[in-house]
Short mmCIF file of N, CA and C in Angstrom, two decimals:
data_model
loop_
_atom_site.label_atom_id
_atom_site.label_comp_id
_atom_site.label_asym_id
_atom_site.label_seq_id
_atom_site.Cartn_x
_atom_site.Cartn_y
_atom_site.Cartn_z
N MET Y 141 76.36 -153.29 -95.47
CA MET Y 141 77.80 -153.95 -94.70
C MET Y 141 76.79 -155.57 -93.36
N LYS Y 142 76.97 -156.69 -94.11
CA LYS Y 142 76.01 -157.75 -93.16
C LYS Y 142 77.00 -157.91 -91.54
N LEU Y 143 76.45 -157.79 -90.77
CA LEU Y 143 77.18 -158.43 -89.11
C LEU Y 143 76.99 -160.10 -90.14
N ASN Y 144 78.32 -159.83 -88.47
CA ASN Y 144 79.00 -161.81 -88.90
C ASN Y 144 78.32 -162.02 -87.15
N ILE Y 145 76.74 -162.62 -87.28
CA ILE Y 145 75.94 -163.22 -86.15
C ILE Y 145 75.86 -164.68 -86.14
N ASP Y 146 76.28 -165.56 -84.99
CA ASP Y 146 76.01 -166.66 -84.61
C ASP Y 146 74.29 -166.70 -84.01
N LEU Y 147 74.30 -167.97 -84.70
CA LEU Y 147 72.40 -168.10 -83.48
C LEU Y 147 71.97 -169.35 -83.79
N ILE Y 148 72.14 -169.73 -82.06
CA ILE Y 148 72.57 -171.67 -81.35
C ILE Y 148 71.80 -171.23 -80.84
N GLU Y 149 70.82 -172.58 -81.05
CA GLU Y 149 69.44 -172.89 -79.84
C GLU Y 149 70.13 -174.24 -78.85
N ASN Y 150 69.97 -174.02 -77.63
CA ASN Y 150 70.14 -175.09 -76.90
C ASN Y 150 69.54 -176.20 -76.37
N SER Y 151 69.28 -176.76 -76.16
CA SER Y 151 68.40 -178.85 -75.89
C SER Y 151 66.81 -178.02 -75.61
N CYS Y 152 67.02 -176.52 -74.28
CA CYS Y 152 65.63 -176.74 -74.30
C CYS Y 152 64.51 -175.01 -74.58
N GLY Y 153 65.28 -175.14 -76.14
CA GLY Y 153 65.30 -173.83 -77.36
C GLY Y 153 65.12 -172.98 -76.60
N ASN Y 154 66.19 -171.76 -76.10
CA ASN Y 154 66.49 -171.38 -75.57
C ASN Y 154 67.40 -170.58 -76.72
N HIS Y 155 67.31 -169.27 -77.47
CA HIS Y 155 68.49 -168.85 -78.61
C HIS Y 155 69.69 -168.16 -77.49
N PHE Y 156 71.00 -168.19 -78.17
CA PHE Y 156 71.59 -167.25 -78.16
C PHE Y 156 72.61 -166.74 -79.22
N ILE Y 157 72.62 -165.41 -78.55
CA ILE Y 157 72.97 -164.68 -80.22
C ILE Y 157 74.39 -164.65 -79.77
N THR Y 158 76.20 -164.53 -80.80
CA THR Y 158 77.15 -164.53 -80.54
C THR Y 158 77.42 -163.59 -81.92
N MET Y 159 77.51 -162.10 -80.19
CA MET Y 159 77.53 -160.92 -81.63
C MET Y 159 79.09 -161.83 -82.60
N PRO Y 160 78.99 -159.70 -83.25
CA PRO Y 160 81.03 -159.42 -83.62
C PRO Y 160 81.55 -159.16 -83.01
N ASN Y 161 81.44 -159.01 -82.24
CA ASN Y 161 82.61 -158.19 -81.09
C ASN Y 161 82.75 -159.70 -80.00
N GLY Y 162 82.10 -160.87 -79.87
CA GLY Y 162 81.87 -162.06 -79.19
C GLY Y 162 81.37 -162.19 -78.37
N SER Y 163 81.00 -160.67 -77.87
CA SER Y 163 79.61 -160.61 -76.68
C SER Y 163 78.11 -161.80 -76.41
N ILE Y 164 77.71 -162.39 -75.58
CA ILE Y 164 76.17 -163.04 -76.39
C ILE Y 164 75.02 -162.75 -75.37
N ILE Y 165 73.79 -162.50 -76.56
CA ILE Y 165 72.97 -162.80 -75.99
C ILE Y 165 71.78 -163.94 -76.53
N ILE Y 166 71.50 -163.71 -75.19
CA ILE Y 166 70.29 -164.82 -74.77
C ILE Y 166 68.59 -164.15 -74.74
N GLU Y 167 68.39 -165.06 -75.56
CA GLU Y 167 66.42 -164.34 -75.92
C GLU Y 167 65.70 -165.90 -74.81
N VAL Y 168 64.39 -164.83 -73.84
CA VAL Y 168 64.11 -165.58 -73.09
C VAL Y 168 62.67 -165.07 -73.52
N PRO Y 169 62.31 -166.01 -73.35
CA PRO Y 169 60.29 -165.11 -72.72
C PRO Y 169 60.67 -164.46 -71.39
N LEU Y 170 59.66 -163.56 -71.65
CA LEU Y 170 59.22 -162.62 -70.55
C LEU Y 170 58.07 -162.54 -69.82
N VAL Y 171 57.78 -163.28 -68.43
CA VAL Y 171 56.47 -163.66 -68.06
C VAL Y 171 56.32 -162.96 -66.66
N PRO Y 172 55.67 -161.93 -66.67
CA PRO Y 172 54.97 -160.87 -66.29
C PRO Y 172 54.83 -162.11 -64.59
N PHE Y 173 55.40 -161.97 -63.61
CA PHE Y 173 54.21 -161.96 -62.07
C PHE Y 173 52.88 -162.91 -61.95
N SER Y 174 52.33 -161.79 -62.50
CA SER Y 174 50.56 -161.32 -62.60
C SER Y 174 50.14 -162.16 -63.97
N ALA Y 175 51.02 -163.06 -64.60
CA ALA Y 175 50.36 -164.19 -66.18
C ALA Y 175 51.08 -164.92 -65.32
N TYR Y 176 50.71 -165.73 -63.80
CA TYR Y 176 51.13 -167.05 -62.77
C TYR Y 176 49.70 -167.65 -63.96
N ALA Y 177 48.75 -167.40 -63.93
CA ALA Y 177 48.03 -168.97 -63.84
C ALA Y 177 48.27 -168.96 -65.88
N SER Y 178 48.63 -168.11 -67.25
CA SER Y 178 48.90 -168.47 -68.00
C SER Y 178 49.90 -169.15 -68.16
N PHE Y 179 51.08 -169.29 -67.94
CA PHE Y 179 52.33 -169.74 -67.76
C PHE Y 179 52.01 -170.35 -66.69
N ILE Y 180 51.55 -171.08 -65.33
CA ILE Y 180 51.86 -172.68 -65.27
C ILE Y 180 51.47 -173.28 -66.42
N GLU Y 181 49.84 -172.58 -67.42
CA GLU Y 181 48.95 -173.49 -68.74
C GLU Y 181 50.24 -173.87 -70.02
N ALA Y 182 50.63 -173.36 -69.53
CA ALA Y 182 52.47 -172.97 -71.28
C ALA Y 182 53.59 -173.72 -70.85
N PHE Y 183 53.27 -173.69 -69.69
CA PHE Y 183 55.36 -174.55 -69.70
C PHE Y 183 55.91 -174.94 -70.32
N ASP Y 184 55.08 -176.14 -69.75
CA ASP Y 184 56.03 -177.53 -70.95
C ASP Y 184 55.73 -177.47 -72.22
N HIS Y 185 54.31 -176.22 -72.85
CA HIS Y 185 54.82 -175.62 -74.49
C HIS Y 185 55.30 -175.15 -74.61
N GLU Y 186 56.11 -174.98 -75.11
CA GLU Y 186 58.06 -174.15 -75.13
C GLU Y 186 56.77 -173.69 -76.84
N TYR Y 187 56.13 -173.51 -77.12
CA TYR Y 187 55.93 -173.07 -78.73
C TYR Y 187 55.15 -171.79 -77.92
N THR Y 188 53.92 -172.58 -77.27
CA THR Y 188 52.76 -171.57 -76.30
C THR Y 188 54.31 -170.90 -75.67
N VAL Y 189 54.40 -170.30 -75.64
CA VAL Y 189 55.54 -169.87 -74.03
C VAL Y 189 55.66 -169.14 -75.19
N LYS Y 190 56.64 -168.99 -76.02
CA LYS Y 190 57.04 -167.97 -77.12
C LYS Y 190 55.80 -167.27 -77.66
N LYS Y 191 54.98 -168.36 -77.75
CA LYS Y 191 53.73 -167.37 -78.55
C LYS Y 191 53.02 -166.11 -77.28
N GLU Y 192 52.91 -166.83 -76.60
CA GLU Y 192 52.29 -166.21 -75.59
C GLU Y 192 52.64 -164.68 -74.93
N PHE Y 193 54.15 -165.17 -74.32
CA PHE Y 193 54.61 -164.30 -73.72
C PHE Y 193 55.58 -162.86 -74.62
N GLU Y 194 55.94 -161.51 -74.10
CA GLU Y 194 57.39 -161.35 -74.73
C GLU Y 194 57.88 -161.67 -74.78
N THR Y 195 59.25 -161.10 -75.43
CA THR Y 195 60.56 -161.35 -75.13
C THR Y 195 61.47 -160.06 -75.18
N THR Y 196 62.06 -160.89 -74.22
CA THR Y 196 63.94 -160.04 -73.52
C THR Y 196 64.86 -160.65 -73.81
N TYR Y 197 66.34 -159.23 -73.66
CA TYR Y 197 67.13 -160.40 -74.39
C TYR Y 197 68.16 -159.94 -72.31
N PHE Y 198 69.48 -160.62 -72.57
CA PHE Y 198 70.15 -160.64 -71.35
C PHE Y 198 71.37 -160.25 -72.37
N VAL Y 199 72.55 -160.11 -71.77
CA VAL Y 199 73.91 -160.05 -72.55
C VAL Y 199 73.66 -160.52 -71.47
N VAL Y 200 74.64 -162.61 -71.70
CA VAL Y 200 75.11 -163.06 -70.62
C VAL Y 200 76.91 -163.37 -71.44
N ASP Y 201 77.28 -164.25 -70.48
CA ASP Y 201 78.42 -165.17 -69.98
C ASP Y 201 79.27 -165.95 -70.52
N LYS Y 202 78.29 -166.73 -71.38
CA LYS Y 202 78.38 -167.92 -71.85
C LYS Y 202 76.94 -169.14 -72.25
N ILE Y 203 76.80 -169.54 -73.79
CA ILE Y 203 76.30 -170.93 -73.81
C ILE Y 203 75.92 -171.57 -73.10
N GLY Y 204 74.15 -171.19 -72.74
CA GLY Y 204 74.02 -172.63 -71.57
C GLY Y 204 73.60 -173.06 -71.89
N ARG Y 205 73.00 -174.56 -70.68
CA ARG Y 205 72.50 -175.73 -71.20
C ARG Y 205 71.71 -175.35 -70.09
N GLY Y 206 70.44 -175.14 -69.89
CA GLY Y 206 68.96 -175.93 -69.45
C GLY Y 206 67.91 -174.72 -70.05
N ARG Y 207 66.99 -174.66 -69.01
CA ARG Y 207 65.46 -173.83 -69.49
C ARG Y 207 65.98 -172.28 -69.03
N TYR Y 208 65.83 -171.15 -69.74
CA TYR Y 208 66.15 -169.82 -69.45
C TYR Y 208 64.85 -169.35 -69.15
N ILE Y 209 63.95 -168.41 -68.85
CA ILE Y 209 63.32 -167.14 -68.80
C ILE Y 209 63.58 -166.14 -67.51
N ALA Y 210 62.46 -165.36 -67.99
CA ALA Y 210 62.83 -163.74 -67.45
C ALA Y 210 61.56 -163.41 -66.47
N PHE Y 211 61.57 -162.88 -65.65
CA PHE Y 211 60.62 -162.33 -65.24
C PHE Y 211 60.57 -161.00 -64.84
N THR Y 212 58.53 -160.22 -64.38
CA THR Y 212 58.75 -159.07 -64.58
C THR Y 212 58.85 -159.07 -63.14
N VAL Y 213 58.94 -158.62 -62.07
CA VAL Y 213 59.37 -158.07 -61.14
C VAL Y 213 58.37 -157.61 -59.89
N THR Y 214 57.48 -157.46 -59.25
CA THR Y 214 56.12 -156.72 -59.32
C THR Y 214 55.84 -155.89 -57.80
N ASN Y 215 57.21 -156.33 -56.66
CA ASN Y 215 56.85 -155.49 -55.21
C ASN Y 215 57.96 -155.68 -55.28
N GLU Y 216 58.15 -155.25 -54.13
CA GLU Y 216 59.12 -154.47 -53.38
C GLU Y 216 60.22 -156.13 -52.69
N GLY Y 217 59.46 -157.30 -51.83
CA GLY Y 217 60.16 -157.65 -51.85
C GLY Y 217 61.40 -158.49 -51.09
N MET Y 218 61.52 -157.92 -52.36
CA MET Y 218 63.65 -158.95 -52.20
C MET Y 218 63.99 -157.23 -52.31
N ASN Y 219 63.85 -155.96 -52.24
CA ASN Y 219 64.55 -154.81 -52.51
C ASN Y 219 64.72 -154.35 -50.35
N GLY Y 220 66.10 -154.79 -50.63
CA GLY Y 220 65.43 -154.37 -48.45
C GLY Y 220 67.10 -153.07 -49.66
N TRP Y 221 66.71 -153.09 -49.98
CA TRP Y 221 68.46 -151.90 -50.88
C TRP Y 221 69.72 -152.00 -50.60
N GLY Y 222 70.00 -153.71 -50.75
CA GLY Y 222 71.00 -153.86 -51.10
C GLY Y 222 71.90 -153.81 -52.44
N LEU Y 223 73.08 -154.47 -52.35
CA LEU Y 223 73.18 -154.82 -54.31
C LEU Y 223 72.76 -155.46 -54.21
N TYR Y 224 72.46 -156.37 -54.13
CA TYR Y 224 72.61 -157.50 -54.62
C TYR Y 224 71.15 -158.03 -54.85
N ASP Y 225 69.90 -157.34 -53.89
CA ASP Y 225 68.72 -156.60 -53.85
C ASP Y 225 68.17 -156.47 -55.69
N THR Y 226 66.15 -156.36 -56.01
CA THR Y 226 65.63 -156.24 -56.60
C THR Y 226 65.07 -155.53 -56.18
N PRO Y 227 64.87 -153.88 -57.10
CA PRO Y 227 63.83 -153.86 -56.24
C PRO Y 227 62.59 -154.38 -57.69
N CYS Y 228 61.39 -153.41 -57.66
CA CYS Y 228 60.06 -154.29 -58.29
C CYS Y 228 60.32 -153.51 -59.37
N GLY Y 229 59.79 -154.02 -60.39
CA GLY Y 229 59.86 -153.16 -62.18
C GLY Y 229 61.04 -153.30 -63.66
N SER Y 230 62.37 -154.86 -62.25
CA SER Y 230 62.93 -155.15 -61.81
C SER Y 230 62.82 -156.98 -63.52
N GLN Y 231 63.91 -156.15 -64.70
CA GLN Y 231 63.53 -158.18 -64.63
C GLN Y 231 64.75 -158.98 -64.43
N VAL Y 232 64.27 -160.64 -63.73
CA VAL Y 232 65.61 -161.46 -63.60
C VAL Y 232 65.53 -161.84 -65.02
N LEU Y 233 66.66 -162.63 -64.81
CA LEU Y 233 66.69 -163.95 -65.78
C LEU Y 233 67.06 -164.71 -65.43
N ALA Y 234 66.00 -166.07 -65.14
CA ALA Y 234 66.87 -167.38 -64.44
C ALA Y 234 66.80 -168.71 -64.56
N ARG Y 235 67.25 -169.07 -64.64
CA ARG Y 235 67.77 -170.54 -65.19
C ARG Y 235 66.95 -171.90 -63.83
N GLU Y 236 66.52 -172.41 -64.65
CA GLU Y 236 64.84 -173.51 -64.16
C GLU Y 236 65.45 -174.49 -63.36
N LEU Y 237 66.14 -174.86 -62.17
CA LEU Y 237 66.70 -175.92 -60.84
C LEU Y 237 66.11 -176.67 -60.58
N GLY Y 238 66.80 -177.84 -62.24
CA GLY Y 238 65.80 -179.38 -62.40
C GLY Y 238 65.16 -180.42 -60.86
N LYS Y 239 63.99 -180.59 -60.40
CA LYS Y 239 63.04 -181.10 -59.50
C LYS Y 239 64.45 -182.04 -59.10
N GLN Y 240 64.91 -182.93 -60.06
CA GLN Y 240 65.62 -184.45 -59.27
C GLN Y 240 67.03 -183.48 -58.47
N HIS Y 241 67.36 -182.14 -57.89
CA HIS Y 241 68.33 -181.51 -57.13
C HIS Y 241 67.22 -181.01 -56.05
N TRP Y 242 66.24 -180.79 -55.76
CA TRP Y 242 64.99 -180.47 -54.77
C TRP Y 242 65.71 -180.68 -53.68
N LYS Y 243 65.41 -182.39 -53.68
CA LYS Y 243 65.75 -183.40 -52.73
C LYS Y 243 66.95 -183.15 -51.61
N ASP Y 244 67.81 -182.33 -52.18
CA ASP Y 244 68.83 -181.73 -51.35
C ASP Y 244 68.57 -180.49 -50.29
N GLY Y 245 67.80 -179.50 -51.10
CA GLY Y 245 67.74 -178.36 -50.52
C GLY Y 245 68.60 -177.59 -52.12
N VAL Y 246 68.07 -176.10 -51.50
CA VAL Y 246 68.40 -175.14 -51.70
C VAL Y 246 69.96 -174.64 -51.41
N ARG Y 247 70.92 -174.37 -52.04
CA ARG Y 247 72.01 -172.91 -51.57
C ARG Y 247 71.00 -171.90 -51.88
N SER Y 248 71.58 -170.89 -50.72
CA SER Y 248 71.49 -169.41 -50.64
C SER Y 248 72.21 -168.84 -51.84
N THR Y 249 71.53 -167.80 -52.37
CA THR Y 249 72.28 -167.35 -54.43
C THR Y 249 71.93 -165.85 -54.14
N LYS Y 250 72.64 -165.49 -55.30
CA LYS Y 250 72.65 -163.45 -54.85
C LYS Y 250 72.35 -163.33 -54.46
N TYR Y 251 70.63 -163.52 -55.74
CA TYR Y 251 70.38 -162.74 -56.70
C TYR Y 251 68.48 -163.39 -55.76
N GLY Y 252 68.29 -164.49 -55.19
CA GLY Y 252 67.77 -165.24 -55.19
C GLY Y 252 67.16 -166.24 -56.02
N TRP Y 253 65.75 -167.06 -56.17
CA TRP Y 253 65.07 -167.62 -56.29
C TRP Y 253 63.56 -166.74 -56.70
N VAL Y 254 63.19 -168.01 -57.87
CA VAL Y 254 61.46 -168.00 -58.96
C VAL Y 254 61.17 -169.09 -58.50
N ILE Y 255 60.26 -168.30 -57.95
CA ILE Y 255 58.75 -170.26 -57.16
C ILE Y 255 58.08 -169.71 -57.74
N ILE Y 256 57.17 -171.02 -58.49
CA ILE Y 256 56.41 -171.35 -59.16
C ILE Y 256 55.03 -172.00 -58.45
N SER Y 257 54.22 -172.07 -58.15
CA SER Y 257 53.84 -172.94 -56.98
C SER Y 257 51.88 -172.80 -57.51
N SER Y 258 51.59 -173.30 -56.76
CA SER Y 258 50.11 -173.81 -56.54
C SER Y 258 49.47 -172.32 -56.26
N LYS Y 259 50.15 -171.43 -55.46
CA LYS Y 259 49.64 -170.50 -55.13
C LYS Y 259 49.92 -168.61 -55.41
N GLY Y 260 50.69 -169.49 -56.45
CA GLY Y 260 51.32 -167.99 -57.18
C GLY Y 260 52.84 -168.05 -57.92
N ILE Y 261 53.57 -167.04 -58.25
CA ILE Y 261 54.86 -166.32 -58.40
C ILE Y 261 55.72 -165.87 -57.41
N PHE Y 262 56.94 -166.34 -57.16
CA PHE Y 262 57.90 -166.37 -55.59
C PHE Y 262 58.78 -165.97 -56.38
N HIS Y 263 59.60 -164.54 -56.07
CA HIS Y 263 60.83 -164.47 -55.44
C HIS Y 263 61.46 -163.92 -54.73
N LYS Y 264 61.97 -164.96 -54.61
CA LYS Y 264 61.89 -164.70 -52.42
C LYS Y 264 63.64 -165.50 -52.52
N ASP Y 265 64.00 -165.56 -51.30
CA ASP Y 265 65.47 -166.89 -50.14
C ASP Y 265 64.69 -167.38 -50.17
N ILE Y 266 65.08 -168.99 -50.30
CA ILE Y 266 64.86 -170.26 -49.79
C ILE Y 266 66.19 -170.40 -48.40
N TYR Y 267 65.90 -169.93 -46.52
CA TYR Y 267 66.75 -170.45 -46.29
C TYR Y 267 66.39 -171.11 -45.74
N LYS Y 268 65.79 -172.36 -45.65
CA LYS Y 268 65.92 -173.09 -44.84
C LYS Y 268 64.51 -174.17 -45.05
N PHE Y 269 65.01 -176.00 -45.46
CA PHE Y 269 64.24 -177.08 -45.79
C PHE Y 269 64.51 -178.55 -45.28
N ASN Y 270 63.28 -178.75 -45.45
CA ASN Y 270 62.62 -179.34 -44.15
C ASN Y 270 63.06 -181.21 -44.90
N LYS Y 271 64.32 -181.85 -44.78
CA LYS Y 271 64.16 -183.06 -45.64
C LYS Y 271 63.05 -183.65 -45.56
N GLU Y 272 62.44 -184.03 -44.42
CA GLU Y 272 61.22 -185.27 -44.00
C GLU Y 272 60.15 -185.29 -44.23
N THR Y 273 59.57 -183.23 -44.29
CA THR Y 273 58.03 -183.39 -44.53
C THR Y 273 58.09 -182.46 -46.29
N GLY Y 274 59.21 -182.09 -46.60
CA GLY Y 274 59.27 -181.48 -47.68
C GLY Y 274 58.86 -179.41 -47.38
N ASP Y 275 59.01 -179.88 -46.48
CA ASP Y 275 58.91 -177.78 -46.68
C ASP Y 275 59.97 -177.00 -46.32
N ILE Y 276 59.74 -175.68 -47.40
CA ILE Y 276 60.72 -175.07 -47.84
C ILE Y 276 59.89 -173.20 -46.95
N ILE Y 277 61.03 -172.22 -45.93
CA ILE Y 277 60.99 -171.38 -45.93
C ILE Y 277 61.21 -169.91 -46.42
N CYS Y 278 60.18 -169.63 -47.26
CA CYS Y 278 60.74 -168.91 -48.50
C CYS Y 278 60.77 -167.22 -47.27
N SER Y 279 61.29 -166.58 -48.21
CA SER Y 279 61.58 -164.81 -46.98
C SER Y 279 62.19 -164.09 -48.34
N SER Y 280 61.70 -162.64 -46.90
CA SER Y 280 61.70 -161.67 -48.27
C SER Y 280 63.06 -160.76 -48.21
N ARG Y 281 63.73 -160.06 -48.70
CA ARG Y 281 65.19 -158.87 -48.02
C ARG Y 281 64.22 -157.50 -47.44
N ASN Y 282 63.08 -157.33 -48.32
CA ASN Y 282 62.92 -156.70 -47.40
C ASN Y 282 62.02 -157.18 -45.72
N PRO Y 283 62.90 -155.80 -45.18
CA PRO Y 283 61.91 -156.32 -43.87
C PRO Y 283 60.82 -155.71 -42.98
N LEU Y 284 59.75 -154.85 -43.92
CA LEU Y 284 59.13 -154.20 -43.77
C LEU Y 284 58.31 -155.36 -43.20
N LYS Y 285 56.85 -155.32 -42.50
CA LYS Y 285 56.13 -156.73 -42.22
C LYS Y 285 55.03 -157.09 -43.37
N GLU Y 286 55.07 -156.86 -44.32
CA GLU Y 286 53.66 -156.82 -45.30
C GLU Y 286 54.92 -158.04 -46.09
N PHE Y 287 56.18 -158.42 -45.72
CA PHE Y 287 56.58 -159.23 -46.70
C PHE Y 287 57.55 -160.22 -45.94
N PRO Y 288 56.18 -161.46 -44.97
CA PRO Y 288 56.65 -161.79 -43.91
C PRO Y 288 56.96 -162.98 -44.46
N ASP Y 289 57.65 -163.62 -44.05
CA ASP Y 289 58.61 -165.54 -44.08
C ASP Y 289 56.92 -166.68 -44.83
N PHE Y 290 56.77 -167.28 -45.45
CA PHE Y 290 56.28 -168.28 -45.17
C PHE Y 290 57.21 -169.42 -45.50
N ILE Y 291 55.94 -170.77 -45.30
CA ILE Y 291 56.14 -172.02 -45.81
C ILE Y 291 55.50 -172.59 -47.47
N LEU Y 292 55.91 -172.96 -47.97
CA LEU Y 292 56.10 -173.75 -49.00
C LEU Y 292 56.40 -175.42 -49.22
N ASN Y 293 55.51 -175.78 -49.43
CA ASN Y 293 56.23 -177.60 -49.22
C ASN Y 293 56.54 -177.71 -51.02
N LEU Y 294 56.89 -178.33 -50.84
CA LEU Y 294 57.25 -178.75 -52.49
C LEU Y 294 56.49 -179.64 -53.13
N ASN Y 295 55.38 -180.08 -52.65
CA ASN Y 295 54.94 -180.88 -53.30
C ASN Y 295 53.61 -179.88 -53.82
N GLU Y 296 52.88 -178.87 -53.51
CA GLU Y 296 53.12 -176.98 -53.60
C GLU Y 296 53.32 -177.04 -54.78
N VAL Y 297 54.96 -176.96 -55.15
CA VAL Y 297 55.53 -176.03 -56.16
C VAL Y 297 55.90 -176.86 -57.73
N HIS Y 298 55.64 -175.81 -57.92
CA HIS Y 298 55.83 -176.19 -60.15
C HIS Y 298 56.82 -176.26 -60.44
N SER Y 299 57.46 -174.88 -60.07
CA SER Y 299 59.35 -175.00 -60.62
C SER Y 299 59.52 -174.34 -59.25
N ILE Y 300 61.37 -174.80 -59.47
CA ILE Y 300 62.30 -173.66 -59.35
C ILE Y 300 63.42 -173.14 -60.05
N TYR Y 301 63.28 -171.38 -60.09
CA TYR Y 301 64.20 -171.01 -60.64
C TYR Y 301 65.26 -170.28 -60.32
N LYS Y 302 67.11 -170.30 -60.86
CA LYS Y 302 67.75 -169.63 -59.32
C LYS Y 302 67.49 -168.04 -60.70
N VAL Y 303 67.64 -167.17 -59.93
CA VAL Y 303 68.06 -166.33 -61.10
C VAL Y 303 69.83 -165.41 -60.55
N ILE Y 304 69.68 -165.37 -62.35
CA ILE Y 304 71.47 -164.71 -62.01
C ILE Y 304 71.54 -163.95 -62.81
N LYS Y 305 71.03 -162.80 -63.36
CA LYS Y 305 71.04 -161.36 -63.83
C LYS Y 305 70.46 -160.93 -63.53
N ARG Y 306 69.59 -159.66 -63.62
CA ARG Y 306 68.58 -158.72 -63.17
C ARG Y 306 68.91 -156.72 -64.39
N SER Y 307 67.49 -156.93 -64.31
CA SER Y 307 67.81 -155.60 -65.36
C SER Y 307 67.55 -154.64 -64.93
N PHE Y 308 67.46 -153.35 -64.54
CA PHE Y 308 66.76 -152.33 -63.58
C PHE Y 308 66.44 -151.73 -64.55
#
C-alpha cells in the first residue's frame, strides 16, 4: 500500500510533510545548546546546518513561513514546574524572529525565547527592553539562585527564536 503524502519546502528550507490523515509534520535541524560554536559558524549555510546536526520532527497546525529550528534544552532554567515551563532534556521547536522586529522589543511568550548570542545559547523569557541602549533583560522561570536574571545587549545577539512547541 502506498501512502499519499506531500512534501513541501518553505522559502527557508524547512520541510513540511502532509500525512494522509491531514496532519502536518515539520522536519527541522536539532541543535543542542552545547553546540553553540558550531551552530554560529554554520547558521547562514542551510546545507551545513542540515548536514552537521541531527533532524527531529514536530506535528504542527499549518505549513509555516520563516526559519524553524529545534533545540535541546540542557538545564532547568526555564523549569519553574508550571504548565508552560520546559524541563531539562526537552526539545523545543522555535521560529526565528527577524532582526527588523527587534527594535520594538519582544512580547512575552507562553514558552519563552531561544537567544543565540556571543556568550552562548539561552532559553529565557525577555521581560524588559531598553530602546536607547539595546539592552534586554533575560530571566529564568526557575526561582533558584543559580538561574539569575542577566542583561544582554542586542549588539551581542546573533538571532532570537520564539519557542512555539515543546516535546518532553
